[in-house]
mmCIF file of C-alpha atoms and ligand atoms in Angstrom:
data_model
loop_
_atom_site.group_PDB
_atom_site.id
_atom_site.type_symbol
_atom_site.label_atom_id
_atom_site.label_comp_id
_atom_site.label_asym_id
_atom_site.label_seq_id
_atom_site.Cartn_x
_atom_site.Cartn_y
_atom_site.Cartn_z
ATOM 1 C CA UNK A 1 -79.869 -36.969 -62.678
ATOM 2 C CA UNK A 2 -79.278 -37.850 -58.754
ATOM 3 C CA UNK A 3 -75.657 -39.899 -59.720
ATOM 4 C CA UNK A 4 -72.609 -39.191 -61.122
ATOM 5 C CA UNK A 5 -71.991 -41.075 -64.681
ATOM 6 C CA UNK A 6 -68.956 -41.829 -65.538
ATOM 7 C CA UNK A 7 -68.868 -44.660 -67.465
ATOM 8 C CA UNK A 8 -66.512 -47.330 -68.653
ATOM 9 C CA UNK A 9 -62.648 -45.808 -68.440
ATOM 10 C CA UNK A 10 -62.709 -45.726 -72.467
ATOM 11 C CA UNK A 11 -66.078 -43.928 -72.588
ATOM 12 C CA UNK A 12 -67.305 -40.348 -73.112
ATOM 13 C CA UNK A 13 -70.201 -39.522 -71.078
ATOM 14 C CA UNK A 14 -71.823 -36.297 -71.145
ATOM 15 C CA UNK A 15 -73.533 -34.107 -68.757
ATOM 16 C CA UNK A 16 -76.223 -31.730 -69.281
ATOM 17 C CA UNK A 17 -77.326 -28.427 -67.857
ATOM 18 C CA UNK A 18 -80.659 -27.627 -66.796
ATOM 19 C CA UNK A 19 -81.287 -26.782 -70.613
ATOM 20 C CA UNK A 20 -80.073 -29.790 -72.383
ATOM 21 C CA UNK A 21 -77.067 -28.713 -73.085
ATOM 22 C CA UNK A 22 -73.723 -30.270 -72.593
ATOM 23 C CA UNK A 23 -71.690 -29.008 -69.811
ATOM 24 C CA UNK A 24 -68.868 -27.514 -71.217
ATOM 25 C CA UNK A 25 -66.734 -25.969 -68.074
ATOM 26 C CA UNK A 26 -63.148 -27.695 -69.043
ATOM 27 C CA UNK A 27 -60.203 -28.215 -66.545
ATOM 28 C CA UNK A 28 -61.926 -26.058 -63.762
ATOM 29 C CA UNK A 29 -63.147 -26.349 -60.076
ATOM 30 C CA UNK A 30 -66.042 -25.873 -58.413
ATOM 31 C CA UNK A 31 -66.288 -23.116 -55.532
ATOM 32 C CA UNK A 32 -69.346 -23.002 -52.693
ATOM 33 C CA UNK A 33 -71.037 -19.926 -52.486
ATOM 34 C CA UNK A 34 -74.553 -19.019 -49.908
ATOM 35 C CA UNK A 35 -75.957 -22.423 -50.148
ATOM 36 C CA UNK A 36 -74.699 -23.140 -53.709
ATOM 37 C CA UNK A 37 -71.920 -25.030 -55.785
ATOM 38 C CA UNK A 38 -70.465 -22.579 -58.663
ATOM 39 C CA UNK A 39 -68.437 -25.161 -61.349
ATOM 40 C CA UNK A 40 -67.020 -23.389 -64.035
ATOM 41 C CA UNK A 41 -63.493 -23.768 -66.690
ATOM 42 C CA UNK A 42 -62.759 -22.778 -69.830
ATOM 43 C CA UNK A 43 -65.799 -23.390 -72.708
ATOM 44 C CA UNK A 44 -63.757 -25.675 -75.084
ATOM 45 C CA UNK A 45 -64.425 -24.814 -79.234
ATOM 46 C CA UNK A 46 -65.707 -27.941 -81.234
ATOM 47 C CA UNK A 47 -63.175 -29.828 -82.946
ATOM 48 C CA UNK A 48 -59.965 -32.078 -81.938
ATOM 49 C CA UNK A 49 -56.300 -31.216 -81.201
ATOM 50 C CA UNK A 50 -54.841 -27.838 -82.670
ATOM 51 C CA UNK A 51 -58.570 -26.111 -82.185
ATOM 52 C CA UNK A 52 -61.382 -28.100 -79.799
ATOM 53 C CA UNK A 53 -58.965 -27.319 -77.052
ATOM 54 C CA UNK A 54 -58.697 -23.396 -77.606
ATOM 55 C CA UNK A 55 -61.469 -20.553 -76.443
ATOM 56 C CA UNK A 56 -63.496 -18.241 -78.300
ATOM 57 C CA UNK A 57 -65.813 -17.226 -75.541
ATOM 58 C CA UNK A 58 -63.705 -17.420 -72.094
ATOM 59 C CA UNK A 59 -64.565 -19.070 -69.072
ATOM 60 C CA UNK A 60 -68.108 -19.926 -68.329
ATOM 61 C CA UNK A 61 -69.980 -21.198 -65.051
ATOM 62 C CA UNK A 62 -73.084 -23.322 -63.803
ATOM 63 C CA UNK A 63 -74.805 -23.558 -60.525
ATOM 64 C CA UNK A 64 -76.210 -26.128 -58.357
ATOM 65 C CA UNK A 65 -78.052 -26.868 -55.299
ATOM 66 C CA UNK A 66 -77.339 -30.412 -55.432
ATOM 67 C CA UNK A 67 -74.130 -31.309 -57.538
ATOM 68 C CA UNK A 68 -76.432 -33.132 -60.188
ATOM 69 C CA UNK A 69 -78.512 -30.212 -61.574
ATOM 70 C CA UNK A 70 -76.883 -27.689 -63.350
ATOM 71 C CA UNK A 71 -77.869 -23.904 -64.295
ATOM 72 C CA UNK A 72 -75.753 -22.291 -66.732
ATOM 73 C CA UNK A 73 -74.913 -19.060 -65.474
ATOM 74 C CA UNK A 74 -72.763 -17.426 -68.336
ATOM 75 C CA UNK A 75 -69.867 -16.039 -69.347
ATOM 76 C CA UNK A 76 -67.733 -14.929 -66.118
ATOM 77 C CA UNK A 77 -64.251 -14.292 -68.178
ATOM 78 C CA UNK A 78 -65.074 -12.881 -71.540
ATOM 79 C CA UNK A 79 -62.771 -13.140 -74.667
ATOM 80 C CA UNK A 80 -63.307 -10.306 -76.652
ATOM 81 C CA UNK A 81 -63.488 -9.290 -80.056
ATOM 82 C CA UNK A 82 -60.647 -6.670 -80.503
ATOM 83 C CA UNK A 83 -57.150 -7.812 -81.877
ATOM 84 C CA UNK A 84 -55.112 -5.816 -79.473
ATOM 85 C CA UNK A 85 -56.435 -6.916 -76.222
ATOM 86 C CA UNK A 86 -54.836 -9.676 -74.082
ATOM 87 C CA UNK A 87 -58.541 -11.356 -74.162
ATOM 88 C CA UNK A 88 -58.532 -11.743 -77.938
ATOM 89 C CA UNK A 89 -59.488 -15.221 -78.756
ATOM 90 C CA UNK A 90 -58.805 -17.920 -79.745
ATOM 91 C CA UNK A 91 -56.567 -18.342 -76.625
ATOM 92 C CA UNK A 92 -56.710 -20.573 -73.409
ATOM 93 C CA UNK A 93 -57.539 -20.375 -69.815
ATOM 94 C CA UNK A 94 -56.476 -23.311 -68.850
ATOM 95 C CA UNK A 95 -56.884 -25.049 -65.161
ATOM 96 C CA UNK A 96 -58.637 -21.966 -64.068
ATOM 97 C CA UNK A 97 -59.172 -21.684 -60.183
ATOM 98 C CA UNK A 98 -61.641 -19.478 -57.737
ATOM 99 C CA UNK A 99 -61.085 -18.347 -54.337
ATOM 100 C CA UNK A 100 -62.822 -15.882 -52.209
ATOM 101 C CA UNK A 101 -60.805 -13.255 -50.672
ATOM 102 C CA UNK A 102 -62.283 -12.470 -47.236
ATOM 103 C CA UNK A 103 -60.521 -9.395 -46.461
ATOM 104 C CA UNK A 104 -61.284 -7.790 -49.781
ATOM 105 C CA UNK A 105 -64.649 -9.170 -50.370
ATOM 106 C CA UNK A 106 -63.668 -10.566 -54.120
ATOM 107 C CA UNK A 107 -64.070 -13.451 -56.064
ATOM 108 C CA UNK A 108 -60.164 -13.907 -57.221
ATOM 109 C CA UNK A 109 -59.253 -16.302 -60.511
ATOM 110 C CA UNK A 110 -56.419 -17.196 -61.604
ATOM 111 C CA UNK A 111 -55.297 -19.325 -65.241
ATOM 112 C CA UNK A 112 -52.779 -20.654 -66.921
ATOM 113 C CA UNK A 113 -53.350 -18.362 -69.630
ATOM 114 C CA UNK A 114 -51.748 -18.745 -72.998
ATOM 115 C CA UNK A 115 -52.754 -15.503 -75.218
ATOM 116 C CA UNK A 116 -54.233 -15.959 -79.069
ATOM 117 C CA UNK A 117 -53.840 -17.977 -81.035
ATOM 118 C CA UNK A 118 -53.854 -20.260 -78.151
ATOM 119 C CA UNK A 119 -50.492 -21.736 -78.837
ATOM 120 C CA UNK A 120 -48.024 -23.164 -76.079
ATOM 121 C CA UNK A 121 -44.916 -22.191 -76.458
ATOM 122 C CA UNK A 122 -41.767 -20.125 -73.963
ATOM 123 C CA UNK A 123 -42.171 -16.667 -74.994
ATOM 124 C CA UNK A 124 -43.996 -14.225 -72.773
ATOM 125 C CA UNK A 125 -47.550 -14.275 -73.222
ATOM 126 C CA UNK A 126 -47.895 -18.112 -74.526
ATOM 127 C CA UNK A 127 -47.225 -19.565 -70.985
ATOM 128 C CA UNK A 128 -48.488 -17.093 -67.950
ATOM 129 C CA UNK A 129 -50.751 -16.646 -64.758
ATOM 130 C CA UNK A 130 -53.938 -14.815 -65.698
ATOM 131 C CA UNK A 131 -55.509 -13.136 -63.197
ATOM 132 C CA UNK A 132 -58.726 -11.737 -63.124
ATOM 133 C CA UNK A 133 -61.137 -10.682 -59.991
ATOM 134 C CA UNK A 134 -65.235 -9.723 -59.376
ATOM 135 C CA UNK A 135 -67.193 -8.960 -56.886
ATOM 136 C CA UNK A 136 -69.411 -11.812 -57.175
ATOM 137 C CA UNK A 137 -68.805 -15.009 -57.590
ATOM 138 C CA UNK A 138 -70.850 -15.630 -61.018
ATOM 139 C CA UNK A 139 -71.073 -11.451 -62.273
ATOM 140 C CA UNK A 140 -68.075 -10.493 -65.101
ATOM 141 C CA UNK A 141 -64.571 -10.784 -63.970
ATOM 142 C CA UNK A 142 -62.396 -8.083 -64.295
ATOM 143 C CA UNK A 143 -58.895 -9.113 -66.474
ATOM 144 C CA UNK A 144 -55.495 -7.926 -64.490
ATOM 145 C CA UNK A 145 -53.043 -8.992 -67.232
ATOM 146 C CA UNK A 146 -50.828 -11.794 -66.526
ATOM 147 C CA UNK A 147 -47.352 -12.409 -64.594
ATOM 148 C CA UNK A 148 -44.410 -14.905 -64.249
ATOM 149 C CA UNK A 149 -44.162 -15.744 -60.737
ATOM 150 C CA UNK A 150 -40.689 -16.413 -58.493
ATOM 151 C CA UNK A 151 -38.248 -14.123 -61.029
ATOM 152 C CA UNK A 152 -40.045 -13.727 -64.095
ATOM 153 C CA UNK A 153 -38.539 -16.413 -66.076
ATOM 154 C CA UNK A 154 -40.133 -19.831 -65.722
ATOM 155 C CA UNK A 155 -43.265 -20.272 -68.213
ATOM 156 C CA UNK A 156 -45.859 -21.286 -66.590
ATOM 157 C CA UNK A 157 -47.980 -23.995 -66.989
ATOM 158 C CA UNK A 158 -50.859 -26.003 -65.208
ATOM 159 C CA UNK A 159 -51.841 -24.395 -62.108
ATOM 160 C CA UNK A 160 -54.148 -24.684 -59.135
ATOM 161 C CA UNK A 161 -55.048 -22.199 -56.234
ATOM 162 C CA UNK A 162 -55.548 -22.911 -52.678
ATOM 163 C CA UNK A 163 -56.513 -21.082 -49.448
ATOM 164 C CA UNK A 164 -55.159 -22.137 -46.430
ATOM 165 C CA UNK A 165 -56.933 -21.733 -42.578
ATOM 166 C CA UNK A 166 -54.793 -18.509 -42.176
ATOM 167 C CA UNK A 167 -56.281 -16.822 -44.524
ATOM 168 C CA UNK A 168 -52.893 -16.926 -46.598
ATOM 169 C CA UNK A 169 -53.581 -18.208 -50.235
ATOM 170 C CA UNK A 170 -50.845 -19.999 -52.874
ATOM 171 C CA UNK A 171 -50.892 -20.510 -56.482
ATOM 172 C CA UNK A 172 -49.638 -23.759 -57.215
ATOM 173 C CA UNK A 173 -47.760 -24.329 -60.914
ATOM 174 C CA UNK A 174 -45.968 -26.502 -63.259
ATOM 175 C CA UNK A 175 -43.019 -24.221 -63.424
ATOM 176 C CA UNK A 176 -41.053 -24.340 -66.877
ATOM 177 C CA UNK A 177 -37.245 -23.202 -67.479
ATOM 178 C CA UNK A 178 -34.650 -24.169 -70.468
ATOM 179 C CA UNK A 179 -35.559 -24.676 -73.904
ATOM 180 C CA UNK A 180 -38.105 -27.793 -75.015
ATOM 181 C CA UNK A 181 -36.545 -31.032 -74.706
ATOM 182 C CA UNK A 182 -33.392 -30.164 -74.497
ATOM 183 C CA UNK A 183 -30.804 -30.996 -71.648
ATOM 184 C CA UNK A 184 -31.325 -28.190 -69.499
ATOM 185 C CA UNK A 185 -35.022 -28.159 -69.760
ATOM 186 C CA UNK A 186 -36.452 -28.466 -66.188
ATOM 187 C CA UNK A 187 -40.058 -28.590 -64.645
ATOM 188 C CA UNK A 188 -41.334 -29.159 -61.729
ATOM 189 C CA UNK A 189 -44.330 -27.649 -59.138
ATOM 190 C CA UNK A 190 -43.620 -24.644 -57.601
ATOM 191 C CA UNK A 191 -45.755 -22.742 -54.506
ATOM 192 C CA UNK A 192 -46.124 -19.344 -54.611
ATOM 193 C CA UNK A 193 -47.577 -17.403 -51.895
ATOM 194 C CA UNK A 194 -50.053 -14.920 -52.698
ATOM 195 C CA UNK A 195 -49.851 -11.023 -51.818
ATOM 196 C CA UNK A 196 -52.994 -10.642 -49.377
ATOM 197 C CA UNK A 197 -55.474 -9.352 -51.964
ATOM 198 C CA UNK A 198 -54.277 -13.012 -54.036
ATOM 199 C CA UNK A 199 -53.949 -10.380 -56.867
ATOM 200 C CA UNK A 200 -49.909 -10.608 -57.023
ATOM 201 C CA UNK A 201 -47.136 -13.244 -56.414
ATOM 202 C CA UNK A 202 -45.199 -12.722 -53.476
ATOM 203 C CA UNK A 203 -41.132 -13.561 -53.185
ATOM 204 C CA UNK A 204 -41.963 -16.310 -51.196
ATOM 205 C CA UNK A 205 -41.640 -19.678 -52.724
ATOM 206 C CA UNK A 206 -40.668 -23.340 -52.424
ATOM 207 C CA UNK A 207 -39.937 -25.776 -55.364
ATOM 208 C CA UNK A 208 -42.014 -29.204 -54.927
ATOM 209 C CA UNK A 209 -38.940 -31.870 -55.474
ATOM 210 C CA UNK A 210 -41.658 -34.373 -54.966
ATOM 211 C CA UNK A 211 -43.164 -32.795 -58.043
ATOM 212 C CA UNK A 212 -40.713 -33.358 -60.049
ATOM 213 C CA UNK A 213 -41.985 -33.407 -63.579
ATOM 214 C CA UNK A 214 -45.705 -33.614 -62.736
ATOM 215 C CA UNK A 215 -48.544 -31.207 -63.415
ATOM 216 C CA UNK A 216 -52.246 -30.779 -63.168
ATOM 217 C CA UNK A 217 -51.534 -30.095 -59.405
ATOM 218 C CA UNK A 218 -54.861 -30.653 -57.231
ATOM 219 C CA UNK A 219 -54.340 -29.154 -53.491
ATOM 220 C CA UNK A 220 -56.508 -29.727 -50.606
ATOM 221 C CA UNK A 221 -55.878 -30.065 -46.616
ATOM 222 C CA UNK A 222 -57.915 -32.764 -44.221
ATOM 223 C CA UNK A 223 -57.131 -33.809 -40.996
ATOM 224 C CA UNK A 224 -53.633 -31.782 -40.940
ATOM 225 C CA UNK A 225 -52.019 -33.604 -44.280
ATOM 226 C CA UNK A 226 -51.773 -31.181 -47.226
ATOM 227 C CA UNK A 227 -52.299 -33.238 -49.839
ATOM 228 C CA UNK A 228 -51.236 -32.965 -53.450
ATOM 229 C CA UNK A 229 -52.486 -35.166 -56.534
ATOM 230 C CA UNK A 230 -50.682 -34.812 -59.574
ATOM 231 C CA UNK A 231 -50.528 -36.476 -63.122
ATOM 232 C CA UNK A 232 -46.899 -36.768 -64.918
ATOM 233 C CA UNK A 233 -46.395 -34.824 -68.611
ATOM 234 C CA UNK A 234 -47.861 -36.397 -71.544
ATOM 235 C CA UNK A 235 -50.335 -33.958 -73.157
ATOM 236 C CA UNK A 236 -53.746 -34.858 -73.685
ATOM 237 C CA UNK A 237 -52.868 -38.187 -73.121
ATOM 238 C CA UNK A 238 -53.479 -39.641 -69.742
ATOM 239 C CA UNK A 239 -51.175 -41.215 -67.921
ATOM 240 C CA UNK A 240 -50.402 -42.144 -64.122
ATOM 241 C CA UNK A 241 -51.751 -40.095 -61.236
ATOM 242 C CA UNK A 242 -49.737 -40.110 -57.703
ATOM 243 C CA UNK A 243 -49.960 -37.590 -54.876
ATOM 244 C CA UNK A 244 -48.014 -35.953 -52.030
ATOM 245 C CA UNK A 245 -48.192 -34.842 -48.748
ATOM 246 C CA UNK A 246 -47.074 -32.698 -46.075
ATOM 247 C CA UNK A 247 -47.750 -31.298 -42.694
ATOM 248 C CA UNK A 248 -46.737 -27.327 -43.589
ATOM 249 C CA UNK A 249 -47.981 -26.081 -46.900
ATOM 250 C CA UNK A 250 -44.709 -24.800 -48.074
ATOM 251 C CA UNK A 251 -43.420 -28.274 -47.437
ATOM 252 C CA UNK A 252 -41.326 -30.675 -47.349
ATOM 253 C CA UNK A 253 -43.419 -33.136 -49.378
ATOM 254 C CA UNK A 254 -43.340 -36.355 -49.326
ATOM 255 C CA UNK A 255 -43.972 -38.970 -52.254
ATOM 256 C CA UNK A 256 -46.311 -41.235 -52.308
ATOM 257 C CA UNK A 257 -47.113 -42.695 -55.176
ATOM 258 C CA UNK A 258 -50.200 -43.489 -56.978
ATOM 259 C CA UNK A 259 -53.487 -43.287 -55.296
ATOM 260 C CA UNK A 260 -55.716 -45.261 -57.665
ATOM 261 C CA UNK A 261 -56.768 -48.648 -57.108
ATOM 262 C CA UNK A 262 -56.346 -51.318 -59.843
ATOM 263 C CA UNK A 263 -54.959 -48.977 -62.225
ATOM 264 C CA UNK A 264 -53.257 -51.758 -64.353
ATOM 265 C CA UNK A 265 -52.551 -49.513 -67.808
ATOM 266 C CA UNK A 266 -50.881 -46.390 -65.691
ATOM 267 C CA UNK A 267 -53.864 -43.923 -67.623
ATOM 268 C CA UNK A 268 -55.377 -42.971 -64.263
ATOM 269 C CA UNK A 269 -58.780 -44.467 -65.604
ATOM 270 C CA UNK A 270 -58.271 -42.222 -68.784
ATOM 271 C CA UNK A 271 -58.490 -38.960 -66.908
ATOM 272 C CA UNK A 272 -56.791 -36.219 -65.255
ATOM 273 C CA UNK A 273 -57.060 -34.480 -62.278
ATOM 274 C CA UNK A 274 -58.669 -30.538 -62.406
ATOM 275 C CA UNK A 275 -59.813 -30.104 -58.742
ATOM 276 C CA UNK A 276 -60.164 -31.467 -55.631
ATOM 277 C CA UNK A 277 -63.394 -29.734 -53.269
ATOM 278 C CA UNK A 278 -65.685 -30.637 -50.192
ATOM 279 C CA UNK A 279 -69.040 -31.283 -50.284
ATOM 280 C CA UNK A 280 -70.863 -31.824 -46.834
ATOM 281 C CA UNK A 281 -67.828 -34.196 -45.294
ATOM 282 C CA UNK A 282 -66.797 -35.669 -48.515
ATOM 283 C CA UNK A 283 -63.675 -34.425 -50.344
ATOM 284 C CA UNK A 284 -64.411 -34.950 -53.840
ATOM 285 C CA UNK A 285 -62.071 -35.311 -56.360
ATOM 286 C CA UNK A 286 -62.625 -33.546 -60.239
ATOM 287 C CA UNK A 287 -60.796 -34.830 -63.236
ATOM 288 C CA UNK A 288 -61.380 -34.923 -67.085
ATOM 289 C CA UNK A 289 -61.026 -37.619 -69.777
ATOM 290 C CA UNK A 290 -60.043 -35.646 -72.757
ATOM 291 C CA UNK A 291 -61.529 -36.285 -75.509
ATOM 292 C CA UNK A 292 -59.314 -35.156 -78.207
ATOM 293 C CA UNK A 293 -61.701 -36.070 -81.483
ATOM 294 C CA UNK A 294 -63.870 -33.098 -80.152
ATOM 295 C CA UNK A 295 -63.146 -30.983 -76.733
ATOM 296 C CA UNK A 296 -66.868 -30.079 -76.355
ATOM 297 C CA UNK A 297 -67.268 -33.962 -75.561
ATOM 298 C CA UNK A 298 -64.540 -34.541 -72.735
ATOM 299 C CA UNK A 299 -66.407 -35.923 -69.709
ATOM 300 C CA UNK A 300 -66.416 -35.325 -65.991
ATOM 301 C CA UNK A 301 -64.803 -37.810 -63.607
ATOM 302 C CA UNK A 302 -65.549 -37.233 -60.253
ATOM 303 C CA UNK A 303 -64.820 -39.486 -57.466
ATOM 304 C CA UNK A 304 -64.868 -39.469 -53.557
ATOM 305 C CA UNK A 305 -61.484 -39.783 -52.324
ATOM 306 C CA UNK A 306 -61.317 -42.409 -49.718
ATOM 307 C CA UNK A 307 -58.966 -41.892 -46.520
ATOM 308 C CA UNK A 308 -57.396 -44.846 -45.877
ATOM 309 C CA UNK A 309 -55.494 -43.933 -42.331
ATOM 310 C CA UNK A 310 -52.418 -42.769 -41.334
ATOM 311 C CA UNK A 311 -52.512 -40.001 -43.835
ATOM 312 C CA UNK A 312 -53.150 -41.802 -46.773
ATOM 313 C CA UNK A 313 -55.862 -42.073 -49.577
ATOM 314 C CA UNK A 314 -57.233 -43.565 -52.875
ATOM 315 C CA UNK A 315 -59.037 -43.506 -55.815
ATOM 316 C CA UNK A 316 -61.892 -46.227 -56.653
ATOM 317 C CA UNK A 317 -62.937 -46.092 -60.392
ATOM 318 C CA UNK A 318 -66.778 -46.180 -60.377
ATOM 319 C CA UNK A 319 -68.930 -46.427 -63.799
ATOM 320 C CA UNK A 320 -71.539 -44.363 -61.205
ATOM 321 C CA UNK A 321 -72.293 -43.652 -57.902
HETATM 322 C C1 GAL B 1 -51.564 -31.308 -70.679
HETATM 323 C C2 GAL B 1 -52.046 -30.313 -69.693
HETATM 324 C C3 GAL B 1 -53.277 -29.686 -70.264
HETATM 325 C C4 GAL B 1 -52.950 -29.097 -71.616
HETATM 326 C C5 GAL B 1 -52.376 -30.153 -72.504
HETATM 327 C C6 GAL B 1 -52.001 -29.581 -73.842
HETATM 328 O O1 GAL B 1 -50.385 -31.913 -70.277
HETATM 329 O O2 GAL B 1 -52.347 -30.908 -68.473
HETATM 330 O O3 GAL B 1 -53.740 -28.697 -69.381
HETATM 331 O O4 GAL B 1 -52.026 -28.070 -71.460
HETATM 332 O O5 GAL B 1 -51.260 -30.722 -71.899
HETATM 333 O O6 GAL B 1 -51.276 -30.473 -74.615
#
């Protein structure tokens, strides 16, 4: 394959690996290594809502010279098989990120990690940041447990990592407080920076009020915009993307609005946004259409995000390109 597939909005394409097998790497990003692109997520279960979406193996990864052919590397964040461990499956790792740690030489992940059976829910250990680190970027990652950032309250939800030119790096979250539905329930992004080994939050922290009520937060910086794209709350079900920007990381940000073209049912072209990396001098921007009959059959929607001046950018659905 030399193009991305995509397909029509409403369809399911798959890719394969080098093998012939489906690509199976859900709601992850893709981090460039020596000369290589490392894509990995969380290796969905078959079946639909209530199980597809749930891991009994962990996180896997795939490599690639060229962004088309893919090598399945393995396992990189094993669940295992005893009850009492945090990695007992079935359980998620959700939206998991890579970033390399210069100073410390490691490979640093981190998840929104919800332990077995997999369930999201308020209570500690159904709605956390899992961390894990390795000293390669494809060799067995190393679990550290799993924290509530800011003051060990808000659940968390979707996440997202991102390394900034200083060095300094940020975990990026759907932060949850009050009880489901109710009144005082309240979510919105929060930005965490990271202790300088990434392997802790620090106490500094900024709520996103242009994030109000959003997740699947993708961050990237071009041309001195930090740029944030976003899709609102409705489960598996897609719904309308927008983004935000801002000249300092730790804001403010600024609204503004949604960046795909034509998108006249508000779905975001039936996907959602997982990742947002650089290839050569194109940003490119990875989201998922969930496919909720059976997990192991979501597809990948990549796209090149187009600048469109004055700090601004869209989307442009494309069957292939
Ligand atoms: C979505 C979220 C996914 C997953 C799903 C479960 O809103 O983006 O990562 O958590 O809900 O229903």
């Amino acid at each position: 394959m030399d193009k991305f597939v995509l397909g029509k909005p409403e369809e399911y394409i798959q890719w394969y690996d080098d093998e012939g097998n489906i690509i199976n790497a859900s709601d992850g990003g893709v981090i460039y290594v020596d000369g290589k692109y490392y894509w990995y997520g969380m290796k969905m279960r078959e079946g639909g809502q209530g199980y597809g979406e749930m891991t009994t193996t962990g996180v896997v990864m795939y490599s690639s010279e060229d962004l088309h052919n893919w090598h399945y590397e393995g396992v990189i964040l094993k669940c295992s098989d005893a009850p009492a461990s945090d990695l007992y499956g079935p359980l998620r790792f959700e939206r998991t990120k890579i970033i390399y740690n210069k100073k410390t030489k490691k490979f640093v992940l981190w998840t929104h990690y919800v332990k077995y059976p997999g369930v999201h829910a308020r209570e500690i250990g159904t709605a956390e940041a899992g961390i894990a680190s390795c000293d390669t970027v494809n060799g067995e990652y190393t679990w550290h447990g799993y924290v509530r950032p800011v003051d060990n309250r808000g659940a968390v939800k979707d996440s997202t990592l991102f390394v900034d030119d200083d060095g300094k790096a940020y975990f990026i979250y759907d932060r949850v407080v009050g009880q489901p539905k109710a009144p005082d329930e309240d979510r919105c992004i929060h930005i965490v920076e990271l202790t300088e080994d990434y392997l802790q939050p620090t106490d500094n922290y900024r709520r996103i009020e242009a994030a109000y009520w959003r997740e699947a937060p993708c961050v990237f910086k071009h041309e001195g915009w930090y740029y944030m794209l976003t899709s609102s709350i409705s489960g598996w079900n897609a719904n309308q993307g927008k983004y935000c920007r801002a000249k300092n990381i730790l804001g403010p940000w600024e609204d503004m609005g949604d960046p795909w073209v034509g998108d006249t049912d508000g779905t975001s072209f039936h996907s959602q946004g997982t990742y947002v990396f650089k290839a050569g001098d194109q940003w490119i921007y990875m989201s998922e259409r969930h496919n909720t009959e059976n997990f192991v059959h979501c597809s990948a929607i990549w796209l090149p995000i187009e600048f469109t001046g004055d700090g601004t950018l869209q989307l442009t659905y494309q069957e292939e390109w």
